[in-house]
XYZ file of C-alpha atoms in Angstrom:
627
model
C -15.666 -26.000 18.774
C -12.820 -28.151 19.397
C -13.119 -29.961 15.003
C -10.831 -28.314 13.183
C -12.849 -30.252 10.099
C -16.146 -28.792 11.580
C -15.017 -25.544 11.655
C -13.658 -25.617 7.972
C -17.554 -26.157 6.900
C -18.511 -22.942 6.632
C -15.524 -21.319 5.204
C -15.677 -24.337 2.201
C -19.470 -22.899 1.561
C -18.210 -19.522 1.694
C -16.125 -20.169 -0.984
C -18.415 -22.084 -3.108
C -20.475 -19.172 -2.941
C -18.144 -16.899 -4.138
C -17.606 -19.076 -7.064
C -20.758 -19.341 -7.985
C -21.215 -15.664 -7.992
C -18.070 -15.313 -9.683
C -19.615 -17.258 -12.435
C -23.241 -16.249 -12.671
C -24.907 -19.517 -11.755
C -25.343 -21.967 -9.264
C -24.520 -25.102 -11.181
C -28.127 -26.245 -9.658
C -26.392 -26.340 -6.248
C -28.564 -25.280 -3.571
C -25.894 -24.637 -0.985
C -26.913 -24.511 2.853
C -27.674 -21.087 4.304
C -29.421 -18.799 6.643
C -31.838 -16.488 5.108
C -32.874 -13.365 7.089
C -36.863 -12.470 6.760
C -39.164 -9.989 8.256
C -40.910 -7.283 7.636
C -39.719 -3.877 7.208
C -38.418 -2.513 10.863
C -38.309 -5.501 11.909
C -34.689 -5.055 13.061
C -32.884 -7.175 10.821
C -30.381 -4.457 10.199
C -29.602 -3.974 14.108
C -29.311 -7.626 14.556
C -26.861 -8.361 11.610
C -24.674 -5.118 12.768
C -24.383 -6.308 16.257
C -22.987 -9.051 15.214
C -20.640 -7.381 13.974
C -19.827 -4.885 16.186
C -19.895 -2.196 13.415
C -22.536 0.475 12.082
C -22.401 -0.656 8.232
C -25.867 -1.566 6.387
C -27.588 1.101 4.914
C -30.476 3.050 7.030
C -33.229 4.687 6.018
C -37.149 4.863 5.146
C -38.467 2.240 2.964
C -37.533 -0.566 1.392
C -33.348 0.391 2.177
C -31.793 -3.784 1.670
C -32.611 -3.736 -2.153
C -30.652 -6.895 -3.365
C -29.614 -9.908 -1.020
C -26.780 -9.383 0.589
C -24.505 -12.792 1.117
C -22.391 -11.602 4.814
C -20.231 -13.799 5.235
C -18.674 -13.525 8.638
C -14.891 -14.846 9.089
C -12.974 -14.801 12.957
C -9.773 -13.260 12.121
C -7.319 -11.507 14.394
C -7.417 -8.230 11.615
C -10.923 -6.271 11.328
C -11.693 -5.567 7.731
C -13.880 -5.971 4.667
C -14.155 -7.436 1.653
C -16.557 -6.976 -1.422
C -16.389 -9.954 -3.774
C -17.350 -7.236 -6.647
C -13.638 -4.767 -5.559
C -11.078 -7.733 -5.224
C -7.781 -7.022 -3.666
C -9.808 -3.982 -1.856
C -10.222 -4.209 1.992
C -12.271 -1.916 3.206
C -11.031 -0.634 6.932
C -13.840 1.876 7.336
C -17.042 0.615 7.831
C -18.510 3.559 7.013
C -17.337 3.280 3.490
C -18.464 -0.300 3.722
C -22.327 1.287 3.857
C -21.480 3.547 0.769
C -20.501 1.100 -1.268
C -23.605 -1.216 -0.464
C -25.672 1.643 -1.720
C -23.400 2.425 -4.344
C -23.517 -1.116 -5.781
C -27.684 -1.470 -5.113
C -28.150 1.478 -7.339
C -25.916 0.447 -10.403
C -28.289 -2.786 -10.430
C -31.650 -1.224 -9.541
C -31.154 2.523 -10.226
C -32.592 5.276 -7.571
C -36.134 4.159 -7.655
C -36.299 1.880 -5.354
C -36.820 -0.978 -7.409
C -35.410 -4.466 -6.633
C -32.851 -7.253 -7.955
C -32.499 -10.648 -6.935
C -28.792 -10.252 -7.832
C -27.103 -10.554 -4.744
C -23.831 -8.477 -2.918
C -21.337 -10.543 -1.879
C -19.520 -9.110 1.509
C -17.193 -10.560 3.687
C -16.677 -9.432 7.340
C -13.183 -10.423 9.369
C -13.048 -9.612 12.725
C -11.987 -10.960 16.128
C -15.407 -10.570 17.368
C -17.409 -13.224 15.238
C -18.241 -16.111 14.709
C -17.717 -18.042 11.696
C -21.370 -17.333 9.731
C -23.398 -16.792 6.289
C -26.311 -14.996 6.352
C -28.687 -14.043 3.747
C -30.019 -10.344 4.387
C -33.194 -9.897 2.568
C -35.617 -6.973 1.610
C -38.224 -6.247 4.201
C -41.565 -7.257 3.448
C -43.729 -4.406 2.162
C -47.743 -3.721 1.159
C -47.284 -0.269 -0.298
C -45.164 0.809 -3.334
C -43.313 4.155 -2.839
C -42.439 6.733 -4.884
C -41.273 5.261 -8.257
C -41.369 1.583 -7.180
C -43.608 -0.750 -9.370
C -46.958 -0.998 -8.266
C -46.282 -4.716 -7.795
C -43.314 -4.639 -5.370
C -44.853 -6.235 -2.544
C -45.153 -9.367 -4.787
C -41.441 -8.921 -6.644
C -40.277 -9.109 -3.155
C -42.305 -12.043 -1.508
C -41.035 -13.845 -4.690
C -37.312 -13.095 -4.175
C -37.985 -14.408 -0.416
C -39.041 -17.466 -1.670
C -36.546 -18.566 -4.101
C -34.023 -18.316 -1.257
C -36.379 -19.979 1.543
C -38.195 -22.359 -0.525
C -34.855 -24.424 -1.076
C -35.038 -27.474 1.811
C -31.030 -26.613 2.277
C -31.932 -23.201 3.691
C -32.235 -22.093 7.102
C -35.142 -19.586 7.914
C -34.302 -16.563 10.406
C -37.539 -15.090 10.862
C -37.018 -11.488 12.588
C -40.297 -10.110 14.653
C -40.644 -7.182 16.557
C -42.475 -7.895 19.927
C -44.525 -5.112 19.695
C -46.661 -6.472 16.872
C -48.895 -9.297 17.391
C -47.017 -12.751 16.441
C -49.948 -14.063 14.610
C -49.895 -11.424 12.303
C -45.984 -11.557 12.031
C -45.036 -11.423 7.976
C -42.227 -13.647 8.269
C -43.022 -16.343 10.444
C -46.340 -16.395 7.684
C -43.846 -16.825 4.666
C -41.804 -18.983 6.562
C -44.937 -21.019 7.547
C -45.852 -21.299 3.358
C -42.466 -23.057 2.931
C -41.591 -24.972 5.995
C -45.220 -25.594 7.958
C -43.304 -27.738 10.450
C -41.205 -25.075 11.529
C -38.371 -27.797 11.019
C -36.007 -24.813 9.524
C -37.410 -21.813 11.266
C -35.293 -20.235 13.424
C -37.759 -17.227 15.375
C -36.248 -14.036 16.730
C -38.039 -11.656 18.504
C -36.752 -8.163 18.971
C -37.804 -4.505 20.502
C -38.846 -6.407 23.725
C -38.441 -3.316 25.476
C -40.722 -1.487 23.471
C -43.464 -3.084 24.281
C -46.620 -1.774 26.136
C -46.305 -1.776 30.179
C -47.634 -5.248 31.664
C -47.386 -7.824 28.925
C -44.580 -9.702 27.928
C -43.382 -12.098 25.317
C -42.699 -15.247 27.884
C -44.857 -17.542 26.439
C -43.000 -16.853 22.601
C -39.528 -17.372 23.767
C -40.202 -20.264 26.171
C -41.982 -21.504 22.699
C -45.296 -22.460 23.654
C -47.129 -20.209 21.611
C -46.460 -20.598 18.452
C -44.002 -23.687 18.581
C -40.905 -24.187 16.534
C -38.173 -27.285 16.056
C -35.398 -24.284 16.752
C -37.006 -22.278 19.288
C -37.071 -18.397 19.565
C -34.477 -16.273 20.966
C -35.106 -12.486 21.939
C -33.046 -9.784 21.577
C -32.851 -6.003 22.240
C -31.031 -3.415 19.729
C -30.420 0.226 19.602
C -33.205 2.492 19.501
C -33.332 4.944 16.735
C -32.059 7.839 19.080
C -29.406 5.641 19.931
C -28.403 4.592 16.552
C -28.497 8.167 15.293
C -26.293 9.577 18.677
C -23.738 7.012 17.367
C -24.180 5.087 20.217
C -21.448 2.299 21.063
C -22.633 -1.483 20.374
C -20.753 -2.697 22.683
C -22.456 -0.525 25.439
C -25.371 -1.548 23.626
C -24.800 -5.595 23.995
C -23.971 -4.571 27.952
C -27.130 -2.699 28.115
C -29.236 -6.018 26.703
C -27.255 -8.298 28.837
C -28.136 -6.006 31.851
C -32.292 -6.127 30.442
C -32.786 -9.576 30.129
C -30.596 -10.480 34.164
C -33.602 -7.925 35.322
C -36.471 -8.469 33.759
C -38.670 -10.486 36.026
C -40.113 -12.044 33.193
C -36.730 -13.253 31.214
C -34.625 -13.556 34.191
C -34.914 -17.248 34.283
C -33.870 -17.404 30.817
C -31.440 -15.032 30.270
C -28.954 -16.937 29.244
C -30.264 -18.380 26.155
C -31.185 -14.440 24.948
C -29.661 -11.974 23.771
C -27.362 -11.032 20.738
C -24.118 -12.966 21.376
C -25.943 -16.057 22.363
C -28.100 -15.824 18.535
C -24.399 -15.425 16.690
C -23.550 -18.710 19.105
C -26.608 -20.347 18.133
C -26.639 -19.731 14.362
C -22.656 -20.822 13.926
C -23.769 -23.887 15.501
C -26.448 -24.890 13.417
C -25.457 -23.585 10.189
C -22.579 -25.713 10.937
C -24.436 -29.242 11.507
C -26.800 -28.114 9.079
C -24.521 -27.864 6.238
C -22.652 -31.155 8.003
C -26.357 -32.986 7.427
C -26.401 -31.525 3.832
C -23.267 -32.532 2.526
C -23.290 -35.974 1.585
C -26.583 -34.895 -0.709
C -24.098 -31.865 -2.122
C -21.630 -34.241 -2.620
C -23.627 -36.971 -4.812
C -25.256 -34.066 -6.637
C -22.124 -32.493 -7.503
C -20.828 -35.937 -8.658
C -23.241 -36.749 -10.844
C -22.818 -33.214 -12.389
C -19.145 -33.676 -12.985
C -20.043 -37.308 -14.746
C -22.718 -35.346 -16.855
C -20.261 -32.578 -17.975
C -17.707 -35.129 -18.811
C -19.528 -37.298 -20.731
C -20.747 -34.300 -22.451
C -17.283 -32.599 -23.303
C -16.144 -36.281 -24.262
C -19.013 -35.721 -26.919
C -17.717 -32.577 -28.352
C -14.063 -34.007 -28.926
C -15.602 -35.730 -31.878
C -18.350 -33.537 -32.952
C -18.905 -33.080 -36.846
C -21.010 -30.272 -37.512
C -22.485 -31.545 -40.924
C -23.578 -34.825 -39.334
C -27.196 -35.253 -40.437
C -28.289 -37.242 -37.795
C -26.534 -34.715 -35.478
C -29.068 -32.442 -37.509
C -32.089 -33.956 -37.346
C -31.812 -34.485 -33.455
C -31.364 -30.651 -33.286
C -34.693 -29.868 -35.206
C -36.261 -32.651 -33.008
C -35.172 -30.557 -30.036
C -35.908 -27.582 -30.863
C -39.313 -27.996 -31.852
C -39.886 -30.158 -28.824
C -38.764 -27.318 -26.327
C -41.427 -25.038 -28.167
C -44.247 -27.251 -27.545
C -42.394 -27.049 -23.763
C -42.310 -23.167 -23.574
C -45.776 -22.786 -25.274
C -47.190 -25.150 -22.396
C -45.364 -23.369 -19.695
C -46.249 -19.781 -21.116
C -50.097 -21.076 -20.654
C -49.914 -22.148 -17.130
C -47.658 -19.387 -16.229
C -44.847 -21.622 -15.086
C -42.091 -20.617 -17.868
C -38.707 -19.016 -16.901
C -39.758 -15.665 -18.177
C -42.878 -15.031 -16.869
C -43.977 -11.005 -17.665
C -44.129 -9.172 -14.370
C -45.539 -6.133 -15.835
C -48.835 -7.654 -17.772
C -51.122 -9.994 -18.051
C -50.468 -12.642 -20.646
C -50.675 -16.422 -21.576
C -53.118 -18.415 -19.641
C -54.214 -15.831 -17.370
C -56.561 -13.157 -20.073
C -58.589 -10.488 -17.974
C -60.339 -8.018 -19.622
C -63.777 -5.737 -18.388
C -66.237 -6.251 -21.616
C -69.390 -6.262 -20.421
C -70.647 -3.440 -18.124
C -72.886 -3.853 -15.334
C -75.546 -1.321 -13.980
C -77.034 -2.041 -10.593
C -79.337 0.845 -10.567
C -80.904 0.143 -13.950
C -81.234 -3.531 -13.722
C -83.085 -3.122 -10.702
C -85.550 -0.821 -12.193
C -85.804 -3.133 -14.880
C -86.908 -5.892 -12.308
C -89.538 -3.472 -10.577
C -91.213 -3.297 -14.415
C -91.344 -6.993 -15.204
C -92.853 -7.603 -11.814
C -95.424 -4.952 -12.102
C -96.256 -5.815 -15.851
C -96.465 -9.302 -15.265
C -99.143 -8.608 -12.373
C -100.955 -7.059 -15.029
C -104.580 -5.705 -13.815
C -104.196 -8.063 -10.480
C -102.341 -7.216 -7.642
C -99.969 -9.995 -5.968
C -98.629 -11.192 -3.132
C -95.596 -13.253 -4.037
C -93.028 -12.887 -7.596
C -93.710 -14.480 -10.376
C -91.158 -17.234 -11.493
C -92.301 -15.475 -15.073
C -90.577 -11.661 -14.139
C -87.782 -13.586 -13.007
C -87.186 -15.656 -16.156
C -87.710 -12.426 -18.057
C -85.076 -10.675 -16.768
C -82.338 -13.302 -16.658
C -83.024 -14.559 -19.895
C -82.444 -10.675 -21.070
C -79.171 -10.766 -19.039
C -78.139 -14.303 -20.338
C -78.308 -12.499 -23.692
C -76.271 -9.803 -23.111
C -73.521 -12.249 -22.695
C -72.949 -12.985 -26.235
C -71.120 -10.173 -27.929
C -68.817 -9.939 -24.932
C -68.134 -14.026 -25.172
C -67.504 -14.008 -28.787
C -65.140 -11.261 -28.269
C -63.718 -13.077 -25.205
C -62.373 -15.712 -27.515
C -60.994 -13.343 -30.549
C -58.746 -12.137 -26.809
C -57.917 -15.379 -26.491
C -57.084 -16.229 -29.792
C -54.693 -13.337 -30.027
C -53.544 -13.720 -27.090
C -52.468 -17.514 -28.404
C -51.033 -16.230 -31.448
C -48.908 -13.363 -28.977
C -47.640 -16.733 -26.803
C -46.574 -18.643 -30.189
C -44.515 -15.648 -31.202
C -43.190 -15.493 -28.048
C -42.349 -18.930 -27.704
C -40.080 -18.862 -31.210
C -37.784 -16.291 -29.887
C -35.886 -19.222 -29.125
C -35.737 -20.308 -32.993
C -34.464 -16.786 -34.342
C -31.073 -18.310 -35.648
C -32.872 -20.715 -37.556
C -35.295 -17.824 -39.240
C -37.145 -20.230 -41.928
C -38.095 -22.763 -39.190
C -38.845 -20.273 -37.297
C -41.601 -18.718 -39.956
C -43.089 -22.464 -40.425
C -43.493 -23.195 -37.221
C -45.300 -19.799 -36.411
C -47.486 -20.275 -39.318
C -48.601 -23.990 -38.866
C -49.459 -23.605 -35.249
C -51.065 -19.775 -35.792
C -53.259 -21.700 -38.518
C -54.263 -24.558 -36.167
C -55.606 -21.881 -33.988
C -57.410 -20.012 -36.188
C -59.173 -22.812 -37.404
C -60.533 -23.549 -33.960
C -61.767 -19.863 -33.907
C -65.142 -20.773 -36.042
C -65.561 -23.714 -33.948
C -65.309 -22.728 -30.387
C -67.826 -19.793 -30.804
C -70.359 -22.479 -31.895
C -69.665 -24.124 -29.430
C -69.975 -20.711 -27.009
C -73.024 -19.433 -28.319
C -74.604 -23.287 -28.401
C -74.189 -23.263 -24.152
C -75.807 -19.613 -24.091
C -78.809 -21.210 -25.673
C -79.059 -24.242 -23.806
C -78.988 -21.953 -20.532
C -81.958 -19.693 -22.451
C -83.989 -22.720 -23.068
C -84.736 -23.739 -19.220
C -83.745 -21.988 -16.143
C -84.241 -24.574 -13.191
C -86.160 -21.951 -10.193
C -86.256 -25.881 -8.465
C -82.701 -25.111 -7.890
C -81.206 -25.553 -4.352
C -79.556 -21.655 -5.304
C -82.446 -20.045 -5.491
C -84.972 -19.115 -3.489
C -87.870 -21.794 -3.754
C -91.134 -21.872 -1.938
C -90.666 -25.847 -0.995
C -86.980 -24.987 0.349
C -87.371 -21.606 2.405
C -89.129 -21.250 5.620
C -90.706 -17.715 6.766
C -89.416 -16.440 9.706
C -91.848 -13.348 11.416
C -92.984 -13.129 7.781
C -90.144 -12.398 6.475
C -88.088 -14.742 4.115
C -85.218 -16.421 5.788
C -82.541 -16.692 3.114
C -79.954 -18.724 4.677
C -79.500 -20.937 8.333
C -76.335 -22.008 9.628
C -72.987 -21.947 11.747
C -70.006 -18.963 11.376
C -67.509 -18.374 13.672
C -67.190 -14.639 14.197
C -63.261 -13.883 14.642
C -62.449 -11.314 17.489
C -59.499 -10.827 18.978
C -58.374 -12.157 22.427
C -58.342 -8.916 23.919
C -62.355 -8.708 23.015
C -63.011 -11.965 24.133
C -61.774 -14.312 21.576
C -63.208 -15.972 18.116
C -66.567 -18.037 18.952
C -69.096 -19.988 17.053
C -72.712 -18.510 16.785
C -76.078 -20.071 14.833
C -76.574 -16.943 12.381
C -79.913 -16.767 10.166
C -79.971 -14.272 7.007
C -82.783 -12.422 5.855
C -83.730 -9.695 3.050
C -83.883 -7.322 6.157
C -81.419 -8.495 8.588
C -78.422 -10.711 10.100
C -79.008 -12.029 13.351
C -77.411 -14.764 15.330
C -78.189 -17.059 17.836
C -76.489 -19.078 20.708
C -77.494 -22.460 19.250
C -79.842 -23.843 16.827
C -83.148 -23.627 18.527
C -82.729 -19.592 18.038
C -84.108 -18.971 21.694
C -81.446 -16.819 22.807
C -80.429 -14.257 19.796
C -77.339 -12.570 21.005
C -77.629 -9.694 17.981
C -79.335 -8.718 14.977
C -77.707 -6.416 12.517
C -79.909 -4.985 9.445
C -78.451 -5.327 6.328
C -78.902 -1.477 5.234
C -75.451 -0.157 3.967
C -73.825 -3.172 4.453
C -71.463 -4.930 2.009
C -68.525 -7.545 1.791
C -65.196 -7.928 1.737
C -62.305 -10.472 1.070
C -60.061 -10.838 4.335
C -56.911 -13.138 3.779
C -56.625 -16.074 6.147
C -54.684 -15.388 9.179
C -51.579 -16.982 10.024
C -52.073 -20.543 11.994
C -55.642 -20.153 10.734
C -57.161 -23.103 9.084
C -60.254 -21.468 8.299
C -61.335 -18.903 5.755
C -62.919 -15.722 6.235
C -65.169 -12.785 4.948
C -66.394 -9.609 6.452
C -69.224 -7.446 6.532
C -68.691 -3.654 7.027
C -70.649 -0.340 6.452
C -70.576 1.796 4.055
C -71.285 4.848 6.149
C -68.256 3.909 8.392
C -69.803 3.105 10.950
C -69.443 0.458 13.685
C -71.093 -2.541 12.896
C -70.754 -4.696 15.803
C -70.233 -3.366 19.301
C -66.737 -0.994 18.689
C -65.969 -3.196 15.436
C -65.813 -1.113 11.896
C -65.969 -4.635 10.289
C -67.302 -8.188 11.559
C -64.919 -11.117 10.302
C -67.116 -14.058 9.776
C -65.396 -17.308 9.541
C -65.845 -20.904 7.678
C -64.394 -24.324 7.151
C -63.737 -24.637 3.656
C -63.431 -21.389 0.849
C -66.943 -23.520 -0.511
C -68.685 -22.362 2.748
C -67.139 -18.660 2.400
C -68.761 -18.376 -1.567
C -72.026 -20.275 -0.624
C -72.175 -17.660 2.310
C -71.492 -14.737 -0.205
C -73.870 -16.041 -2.737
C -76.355 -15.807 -0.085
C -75.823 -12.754 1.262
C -75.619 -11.673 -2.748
C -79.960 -12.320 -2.404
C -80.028 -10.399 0.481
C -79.128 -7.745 -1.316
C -75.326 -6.982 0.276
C -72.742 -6.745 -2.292
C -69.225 -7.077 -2.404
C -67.130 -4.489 -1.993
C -66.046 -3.650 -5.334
C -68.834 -3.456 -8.140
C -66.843 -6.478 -9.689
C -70.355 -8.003 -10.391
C -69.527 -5.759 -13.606
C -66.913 -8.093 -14.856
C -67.542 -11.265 -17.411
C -66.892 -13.965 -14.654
C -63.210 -12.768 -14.841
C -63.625 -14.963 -18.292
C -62.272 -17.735 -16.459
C -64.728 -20.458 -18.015
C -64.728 -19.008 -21.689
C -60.663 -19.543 -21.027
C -61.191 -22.672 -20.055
C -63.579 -23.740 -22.544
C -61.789 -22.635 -25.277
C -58.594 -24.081 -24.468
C -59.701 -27.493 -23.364
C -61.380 -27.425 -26.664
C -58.190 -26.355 -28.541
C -56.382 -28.908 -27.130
C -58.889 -32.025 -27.288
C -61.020 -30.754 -30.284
């Protein structure tokens, strides 16, 4: 690079790293780095080992990178290895290098497949690399295998993001090419942290896997899906070459000699491929940590002043000072009040990844029976008819029955908040773990704050079962969220429940995402070209039909629901599922409240829970704290 200081950057990080690691901590130092995402597959193995010319991560099916792995790459004229974990070891045989990687995962994480954020430390000299850190980081995942926790997926998305979150790290987000790019799992993460794509770096690999006539031109010239850094494209071994040993040096001939021919990469060859990403990455790593450093420098400045003033402190510390005493007690009971705050909004540094506690209670208590209550409708209607026969429902059946179901919700809300309550006292105890050398203030401060509680027990069920009646004493059929005579118009003599605009999301193969005029009724979906409803492009009855939750795609600003059948079959043209899309989440819950009427339910019987208890929560801890 022709700066001997420049080229010293990423060795001094390397070693700041190391001591770091050495030491357990970080000192709060978020040190500039490349972090490696993508989804399992991907081919973030392939690219990190053609970089080094050597066959040495682990392989395999699953989740195989189980722990980050720090690879640190140094340009040396000897080729060898280094684990920070075996000092004074160098490892000449890569294939031992691989062992030991797997050796290492499983002391942390056992043979289960399970996970640790505790990362491997390995440093690669060679004469055919470039001076580079990377991050490798486990794939992404939706499915838990064999003895992994059933919450893996999210253990892992939340290791990603401590790494990538950081403003001093550098986001490699791997792709195949053979996947479509909007539904790519890391540029989504990296998206969530950097929505700019200011520190995204994209690469795109298995270009020559993909299907005959299409090609990823538009990606790597970056018009797609743009980023600050670009994309760069790169091909690695196959499987079958990988397991025939194949040479990676033939192989980095081989992708040389597919991107000079490839009509469509031809004119850009020379800013693909695998030697000219290791080129690439040195050089921004390299300004990026150069753009860093005078913020690592202050910070780590102002940390040396802190620790000094500190340790000058200690040279004259007396032990039976009481004002040193009372400060302590001051402390401690103000960090509880801390924890105990955290622990309720589920932002404390040991937040349980196996239940659910603190502010976040959800328990079924209240059973639901869809079959019965509507049995229980047909009755009240009928009886209220009486001896005459009628045309439209009585407001009269209808206030019978939810008044019966409004009810029903007051054993499971009084036992809602005895949950909560000892759910409270389970958070206090948890919060004094801290206090456990100091066992008598530890039993006080359990028992005032347990008491406090308690004695808002009394008063928040009052409180509870005073709302329940209000809501019994007048139920407001006026209401825009019902279904009023004044507000409704009939349509073919049959009640239209709901007017208005969805966009219905189909892929560009299909003919793209477009907006329609759709009109619910009790028997039917249909939708329109416009609003005058002259032209109706398709009506779908509602028999069999219920809803789903679809997550917002990536680049999508809108949110989205979908309708599918029961019965599996095709609900619009070849489509299992339509995918019906609004502005704001508000839109997507009016739209399902609607469709609630029409008699199309969601796709879980959740209707059977209590609300999820969120507003008794709420209630009860707004009134605990303001009471």
């Amino acid at each position: 690079m022709g700066n001997r200081g420049m080229e010293d950057l990423i060795p001094l990080i390397n070693k700041l790293q190391d001591a770091f690691s050495s030491i357990g901590q970080s000192c709060n130092l978020d040190l500039p780095q490349i972090a490696v995402v993508g989804g399992q597959s991907a081919g973030k193995s392939s690219v990190l080992e053609n970089f080094v010319g050597r066959d040495f991560l682990p392989r395999g099916s699953g989740i195989v990178t189980r722990r980050p792995l720090i690879l640190q790459l140094v340009n040396s004229k000897a080729e060898y290895a280094e684990f920070l974990h075996c000092k004074g070891r160098k490892f000449v045989d890569f294939e031992e290098v691989r062992l030991e990687i797997e050796a290492e995962t499983d002391r942390l994480t056992g043979s289960n497949k399970g996970i640790s954020p505790i990362p491997i430390n390995l440093r690669v000299y060679s004469p055919n690399v470039l001076n580079l850190t990377l991050i490798d980081l486990p794939g992404m995942t939706k499915v838990a295998v064999g003895d992994q926790p059933h919450d893996i997926e999210h253990q892992i998305r939340d290791m990603l993001l401590q790494f990538i979150t950081k403003e001093s790290c550098l986001i490699l987000a791997v792709t195949p090419a053979n996947t479509d790019l909007a539904n790519s799992d890391a540029l989504k993460i990296a998206k969530e942290v950097d929505p700019q794509g200011l520190r995204t770096i994209g690469v795109i690999t298995k270009l020559d896997l993909m299907d005959e006539g299409t090609d990823a031109r538009d990606i790597l010239e970056n018009k797609l899906l743009p980023l600050r850094r670009g994309y760069i494209g790169v091909v690695n071994r196959s499987q079958k070459d990988i397991d025939g040993k194949k040479d990676i040096r033939a192989a980095l001939a081989a992708e040389r000699k597919f991107f000079l021919s490839h009509p469509a990469y031809r004119h850009i060859a020379e800013r693909m491929g695998t030697p000219h990403l290791q080129k690439t990455l040195n050089q921004q790593l390299t300004n990026h940590i150069r753009d860093t450093l005078p913020g690592l420098r202050s910070k780590l400045q102002s940390q040396m002043l802190s620790l000094e003033k500190e340790v000058e402190e200690y040279k004259n510390f007396r032990p039976d000072d009481p004002a040193r005493k009372t400060k302590a007690l001051l402390q401690m009971v103000q960090q509880f009040g801390v924890d105990f705050e955290k622990c309720i909004e589920g932002s404390g540094d040991q937040v349980d990844t196996s239940n659910l506690s603190g502010g976040l209670v959800k328990v079924t208590i209240m059973e639901f029976d869809e079959k019965e209550l509507r049995k229980e409708i047909s009755y009240a209607i009928k009886n209220i008819h009486g001896v005459r026969t009628g045309l439209f429902t009585p407001d009269l059946a209808f206030e019978a029955i939810v008044k019966k179901q409004i009810i029903k919700l007051k054993e499971p809300c009084l036992k809602c908040i005895d949950l909560v309550i000892q759910e409270l006292i389970n958070t206090v105890r948890q919060c004094t773990n801290k206090l456990g050398s100091y066992p008598r203030l530890r039993e006080e401060t359990e028992r005032i704050v347990t008491t406090y509680i308690r004695e808002r027990d009394s008063k928040t069920k009052d409180q509870v079962l005073l709302l329940i009646d209000i809501e019994l004493s007048y139920i407001n059929t006026n209401h825009e969220d019902f279904i009023g005579f004044a507000n409704q118009l009939l349509d073919s003599c049959v009640q239209v429940i709901r007017r208005g605009w969805l966009t219905i999301n189909i892929s560009i193969m299909k003919g793209g995402s477009k907006d329609y005029w759709f009109v619910l009724t009790a028997e039917s979906l249909s939708w329109y070209k416009d609003e005058e409803e002259k032209e109706k492009k398709y009506m779908l009855p509602l028999d069999n039909l219920k809803l789903r939750d679809v997550e917002k795609g990536f680049m999508s600003s809108k949110h989205v629901f979908a309708i599918f059948n029961t019965e599996q079959r095709n609900v619009y043209k070849d489509l299992r599922q339509i995918e019906l899309a609004c502005d704001t989440q508000e839109d997507v819950d009016s739209w399902k409240a609607s469709f609630l009427r029409a008699g199309v339910y969601p796709e879980k019987d959740q209707v059977s829970k209590l609300y999820d208890l969120c507003f008794v929560c709420v209630f009860f801890i707004l009134n605990f704290k303001y009471g």
